[in-house]
Short mmCIF file of C-alpha atoms in Angstrom, two decimals:
data_model
loop_
_atom_site.label_atom_id
_atom_site.label_comp_id
_atom_site.label_asym_id
_atom_site.label_seq_id
_atom_site.Cartn_x
_atom_site.Cartn_y
_atom_site.Cartn_z
CA MET A 1 4.90 -7.99 11.34
CA THR A 2 6.61 -5.44 9.11
CA THR A 3 5.91 -1.75 9.66
CA ALA A 4 2.54 -0.52 8.39
CA ILE A 5 2.28 3.10 7.23
CA VAL A 6 -1.18 4.55 6.61
CA LEU A 7 -1.02 6.87 3.61
CA ALA A 8 -3.42 9.63 4.62
CA ASP A 9 -2.94 11.44 1.31
CA ARG A 10 -4.47 8.59 -0.70
CA GLY A 11 -8.09 7.99 -1.69
CA VAL A 12 -9.88 4.92 -3.10
CA ILE A 13 -12.37 4.65 -5.97
CA GLU A 14 -14.34 1.45 -6.57
CA VAL A 15 -15.40 0.46 -10.08
CA SER A 16 -17.65 -2.59 -10.10
CA GLY A 17 -19.92 -4.40 -12.52
CA GLU A 18 -19.84 -6.82 -15.42
CA ASP A 19 -18.25 -4.23 -17.74
CA ALA A 20 -15.73 -2.87 -15.21
CA ALA A 21 -12.63 -4.71 -16.47
CA LYS A 22 -13.21 -3.82 -20.12
CA PHE A 23 -14.13 -0.24 -19.20
CA LEU A 24 -10.93 0.39 -17.22
CA HIS A 25 -8.76 -1.51 -19.70
CA ASN A 26 -9.95 0.73 -22.55
CA LEU A 27 -9.16 3.90 -20.62
CA ALA A 28 -5.95 3.19 -18.71
CA THR A 29 -2.32 3.12 -19.82
CA ASN A 30 -1.85 -0.40 -18.45
CA ASP A 31 -3.43 -3.84 -18.87
CA ILE A 32 -6.38 -4.05 -16.50
CA ALA A 33 -8.19 -6.87 -18.30
CA SER A 34 -5.69 -9.49 -17.09
CA LEU A 35 -5.37 -8.10 -13.55
CA LYS A 36 -6.04 -10.75 -10.87
CA PRO A 37 -6.62 -10.63 -7.10
CA GLY A 38 -3.27 -10.46 -5.31
CA GLU A 39 -1.83 -8.20 -8.01
CA ALA A 40 -1.73 -4.44 -8.54
CA ARG A 41 -1.07 -2.41 -11.66
CA PHE A 42 0.27 1.14 -11.91
CA ALA A 43 -1.67 3.09 -14.53
CA ALA A 44 -2.99 6.50 -15.54
CA LEU A 45 -5.86 8.19 -17.33
CA LEU A 46 -4.64 10.66 -19.95
CA THR A 47 -5.95 13.57 -21.93
CA PRO A 48 -6.39 13.00 -25.68
CA GLN A 49 -3.07 14.86 -26.01
CA GLY A 50 -1.39 12.17 -23.89
CA LYS A 51 -0.90 14.09 -20.64
CA ILE A 52 -1.57 12.60 -17.20
CA LEU A 53 -4.89 13.53 -15.59
CA PHE A 54 -4.88 10.87 -12.86
CA ASP A 55 -2.51 8.10 -11.84
CA PHE A 56 -3.38 5.19 -9.57
CA LEU A 57 -2.66 1.66 -8.42
CA ALA A 58 -5.43 -0.69 -9.60
CA PHE A 59 -6.39 -3.76 -7.55
CA ALA A 60 -8.76 -6.53 -8.65
CA LEU A 61 -11.03 -8.05 -6.01
CA GLY A 62 -12.73 -10.54 -8.32
CA ASP A 63 -16.36 -10.68 -9.45
CA GLY A 64 -15.96 -7.50 -11.51
CA ARG A 65 -14.75 -5.32 -8.61
CA PHE A 66 -11.72 -3.05 -8.86
CA LEU A 67 -10.23 -0.57 -6.40
CA LEU A 68 -8.18 2.40 -7.60
CA ASP A 69 -5.69 3.72 -5.04
CA CYS A 70 -5.28 7.38 -6.10
CA PRO A 71 -4.28 10.77 -4.68
CA LEU A 72 -6.95 11.85 -2.20
CA SER A 73 -6.95 15.37 -3.65
CA LEU A 74 -7.99 13.94 -7.04
CA ALA A 75 -10.43 11.24 -5.90
CA ALA A 76 -13.62 13.27 -6.40
CA ASP A 77 -12.49 14.40 -9.86
CA LEU A 78 -11.53 10.84 -10.83
CA GLU A 79 -14.96 9.59 -9.75
CA LYS A 80 -16.59 12.33 -11.83
CA ARG A 81 -14.39 11.59 -14.88
CA LEU A 82 -15.10 7.86 -14.77
CA ASN A 83 -18.83 8.49 -14.49
CA MET A 84 -18.57 10.81 -17.50
CA TYR A 85 -16.91 8.05 -19.54
CA LYS A 86 -19.31 5.36 -18.30
CA LEU A 87 -22.17 6.08 -20.74
CA ARG A 88 -24.16 2.82 -20.95
CA ALA A 89 -21.53 0.52 -19.49
CA LYS A 90 -22.88 -1.84 -16.85
CA LEU A 91 -20.91 -0.68 -13.82
CA THR A 92 -20.94 1.68 -10.86
CA VAL A 93 -18.28 4.13 -9.70
CA THR A 94 -18.08 4.87 -5.97
CA ASN A 95 -15.72 7.07 -3.97
CA LEU A 96 -14.71 4.99 -0.92
CA SER A 97 -12.05 7.42 0.32
CA GLY A 98 -13.89 7.97 3.59
CA ARG A 99 -14.19 4.24 4.25
CA LEU A 100 -10.90 2.67 3.15
CA ASP A 101 -7.26 3.22 4.05
CA ALA A 102 -4.31 2.80 1.73
CA VAL A 103 -1.51 1.22 3.74
CA ALA A 104 2.12 0.73 2.71
CA PHE A 105 4.44 -1.98 4.03
CA PRO A 106 7.67 -0.60 2.53
CA GLU A 107 9.97 -3.06 4.32
CA ALA A 108 8.00 -6.15 3.36
CA GLU A 109 9.64 -8.64 1.00
CA ALA A 110 6.84 -11.21 1.49
CA PRO A 111 3.10 -10.76 2.04
CA PRO A 112 2.44 -9.01 5.37
CA ASP A 113 0.36 -10.99 7.86
CA VAL A 114 -2.82 -8.94 7.48
CA ALA A 115 -6.32 -9.87 6.29
CA ALA A 116 -6.85 -6.89 3.99
CA LEU A 117 -9.51 -6.28 1.38
CA ALA A 118 -6.72 -5.98 -1.21
CA LEU A 119 -3.04 -6.83 -0.81
CA ALA A 120 -0.28 -6.88 -3.44
CA PRO A 121 3.36 -6.01 -4.05
CA ASP A 122 3.77 -2.40 -5.14
CA PRO A 123 4.18 -2.82 -8.92
CA ARG A 124 6.41 0.23 -9.34
CA SER A 125 9.43 -0.92 -7.35
CA ALA A 126 10.41 -3.72 -4.97
CA ALA A 127 11.86 -0.97 -2.78
CA LEU A 128 8.30 0.11 -1.94
CA GLY A 129 7.35 -3.30 -0.56
CA TRP A 130 3.66 -4.23 -0.36
CA ARG A 131 0.43 -2.23 -0.47
CA ALA A 132 -2.93 -2.91 1.16
CA LEU A 133 -6.42 -1.44 1.02
CA ASP A 134 -8.73 -2.08 3.95
CA GLU A 135 -11.47 -0.63 6.12
CA LYS A 136 -10.36 2.51 7.95
CA GLY A 137 -8.51 1.82 11.17
CA ARG A 138 -8.35 -1.98 10.80
CA ILE A 139 -4.62 -1.93 10.07
CA ALA A 140 -2.82 -0.05 12.82
CA ALA A 141 -0.14 2.38 11.68
CA ALA A 142 3.28 1.73 13.18
CA GLY A 143 5.38 4.04 11.02
CA ALA A 144 5.41 7.65 9.87
CA LEU A 145 4.71 8.93 6.37
CA ASP A 146 8.25 10.34 6.18
CA GLU A 147 9.60 6.77 6.33
CA TYR A 148 7.59 5.86 3.23
CA GLU A 149 8.53 9.11 1.48
CA ALA A 150 12.22 8.44 2.11
CA ARG A 151 11.95 5.04 0.43
CA ARG A 152 9.93 6.45 -2.46
CA ILE A 153 12.43 9.22 -3.13
CA ARG A 154 15.40 6.86 -2.79
CA ALA A 155 13.74 4.51 -5.30
CA GLY A 156 13.28 7.44 -7.67
CA VAL A 157 9.50 7.04 -7.90
CA PRO A 158 7.80 10.36 -8.77
CA LYS A 159 4.77 11.73 -6.93
CA GLY A 160 2.14 13.67 -8.86
CA GLY A 161 1.55 17.24 -7.77
CA VAL A 162 5.11 17.55 -6.44
CA ASP A 163 7.43 15.99 -9.04
CA PHE A 164 5.18 16.70 -12.01
CA ALA A 165 1.96 18.60 -12.63
CA TYR A 166 -1.24 16.73 -13.43
CA GLY A 167 -2.60 17.83 -16.80
CA ASP A 168 0.84 18.99 -17.94
CA ALA A 169 3.18 15.96 -17.95
CA PHE A 170 3.43 13.01 -20.33
CA PRO A 171 3.82 9.50 -18.85
CA HIS A 172 7.45 9.31 -20.00
CA GLU A 173 8.23 12.61 -18.25
CA ALA A 174 6.81 11.16 -15.01
CA ASP A 175 8.85 7.96 -15.55
CA MET A 176 5.74 5.79 -15.81
CA ASP A 177 7.45 3.73 -18.50
CA LEU A 178 10.31 3.02 -16.09
CA PHE A 179 7.98 1.94 -13.28
CA ALA A 180 5.68 -0.48 -15.14
CA GLY A 181 2.93 2.09 -15.66
CA VAL A 182 2.51 1.77 -19.44
CA ASP A 183 1.77 -1.35 -21.47
CA PHE A 184 3.04 -0.65 -24.98
CA LYS A 185 1.55 -3.89 -26.33
CA LYS A 186 -2.08 -3.32 -25.39
CA GLY A 187 -4.67 -1.78 -27.67
CA CYS A 188 -5.98 1.75 -27.79
CA TYR A 189 -6.72 3.96 -24.81
CA VAL A 190 -7.19 7.71 -24.49
CA GLY A 191 -3.87 9.41 -25.43
CA GLN A 192 -2.24 6.15 -26.61
CA GLU A 193 -1.07 7.46 -29.99
CA VAL A 194 0.95 10.28 -28.42
CA VAL A 195 2.56 7.98 -25.83
CA SER A 196 3.49 5.42 -28.48
CA ARG A 197 4.94 8.10 -30.75
CA MET A 198 7.12 9.48 -27.95
CA LYS A 199 8.53 6.03 -27.30
CA HIS A 200 9.20 4.96 -30.88
CA ARG A 201 10.54 8.32 -32.07
CA ASN A 202 12.56 8.95 -28.89
CA LEU A 203 10.85 12.29 -28.31
CA VAL A 204 11.27 12.39 -24.53
CA ARG A 205 12.86 15.74 -23.63
CA LYS A 206 12.18 15.83 -19.88
CA ARG A 207 12.18 13.28 -17.07
CA VAL A 208 11.89 13.21 -13.30
CA THR A 209 15.44 12.38 -12.26
CA PRO A 210 16.93 11.56 -8.83
CA TYR A 211 19.76 13.59 -7.33
CA ARG A 212 21.86 13.91 -4.19
CA ALA A 213 22.64 17.20 -2.50
CA PRO A 214 25.35 16.98 0.19
CA GLY A 215 24.32 19.29 3.01
CA GLY A 216 20.59 19.03 2.32
CA ALA A 217 18.27 19.02 -0.69
CA PRO A 218 16.39 22.22 -1.59
CA GLN A 219 12.64 22.62 -1.17
CA PRO A 220 10.26 21.62 -4.00
CA GLY A 221 9.68 24.23 -6.71
CA GLU A 222 13.19 25.67 -6.83
CA PRO A 223 14.44 26.45 -10.35
CA ILE A 224 17.62 24.58 -11.28
CA ARG A 225 20.31 26.43 -13.21
CA ALA A 226 23.54 25.30 -14.80
CA GLY A 227 25.54 28.41 -15.61
CA GLU A 228 23.00 30.85 -17.05
CA ILE A 229 20.63 28.15 -18.32
CA GLU A 230 17.55 26.92 -16.45
CA ILE A 231 17.46 23.15 -16.81
CA GLY A 232 14.58 22.12 -14.54
CA VAL A 233 12.77 22.41 -11.22
CA THR A 234 13.12 20.53 -7.93
CA GLY A 235 10.41 18.21 -6.63
CA SER A 236 10.22 15.83 -3.67
CA SER A 237 13.11 15.91 -1.22
CA LEU A 238 14.05 14.51 2.15
CA GLY A 239 17.46 14.86 3.75
CA ASP A 240 20.11 14.99 1.06
CA GLU A 241 18.08 13.14 -1.60
CA GLY A 242 15.51 14.45 -4.03
CA LEU A 243 13.82 14.27 -7.40
CA ALA A 244 13.66 16.95 -10.08
CA LEU A 245 11.96 17.39 -13.46
CA ILE A 246 14.89 17.97 -15.80
CA ARG A 247 15.43 18.86 -19.44
CA LEU A 248 17.68 15.96 -20.41
CA ASP A 249 19.43 17.78 -23.26
CA ARG A 250 20.28 20.74 -21.04
CA LEU A 251 21.60 18.49 -18.28
CA ALA A 252 23.81 16.73 -20.87
CA ASP A 253 25.09 20.10 -22.13
CA ALA A 254 25.83 21.22 -18.58
CA ARG A 255 27.83 18.08 -17.88
CA GLU A 256 29.79 18.54 -21.10
CA LYS A 257 30.64 22.12 -20.12
CA GLY A 258 31.38 21.21 -16.51
CA ASP A 259 28.60 23.46 -15.16
CA ALA A 260 27.18 22.19 -11.87
CA PRO A 261 23.37 22.25 -11.57
CA ILE A 262 22.40 24.50 -8.64
CA ALA A 263 19.03 25.09 -6.95
CA GLY A 264 18.43 27.27 -3.91
CA GLY A 265 22.19 27.75 -3.57
CA VAL A 266 22.79 23.99 -3.37
CA ALA A 267 24.75 21.92 -5.91
CA LEU A 268 22.84 18.89 -7.20
CA ASP A 269 24.50 15.64 -8.25
CA PHE A 270 22.12 13.89 -10.67
CA ILE A 271 22.08 10.10 -10.68
CA GLU A 272 22.03 8.11 -13.90
CA ARG A 273 19.14 5.65 -14.06
CA GLY A 274 20.27 2.03 -14.27
#
């Protein structure tokens, strides 16, 4: 069996009931209405101004049950927010973070041989393998969180709270459009007009961008300068690889001038997205 890594920093919210699919679909950045068991969707709840409040992986269990794999630190707030939006919808919202594990199988190219409550390929990148949700302790961990983090960083997938700030970043800035987190064809959801405008008017000024730093990447939160100009801030890093939230225009200007971006005394070589 491929290596299982229990993600202790993840929580799980259950939304269940006859209105659950419609309810989530009308709130989230992605298509939840068509989500089927064996699939997962990357999505977010936004402010009316289009900024990310919560991001999550949504799993359908069937019979009107959905599980949202979200940051553990935000699980209680997500439960509260969903209950606030619920109004008269026929559904319940339950925080199952103390009962369920989120487990990554980052090396898996085919379904891992586990009987999990929910199991699906990670929708953000094939490099992240498969993801499972199951009762705590039923899937034994065989790998360390650093192994998963190394794959995530190498794949260029941002992590909220480190690579961008919740409540302050737009989906494009957190690369959600690059990692299948926004459905631009679905109908309205909270913040949809702003997200659509940014796409169609090419208003994206900042993005989380991968880099390499020979000799070792700096710690998160280091300001990045090119010459005298601050162009961004470092985020996740492991070894000589990292992610940083960058002003794209300033990075382009720095390259044109031949100014190397530097953070914490280390030169950063930014990688063009394919």
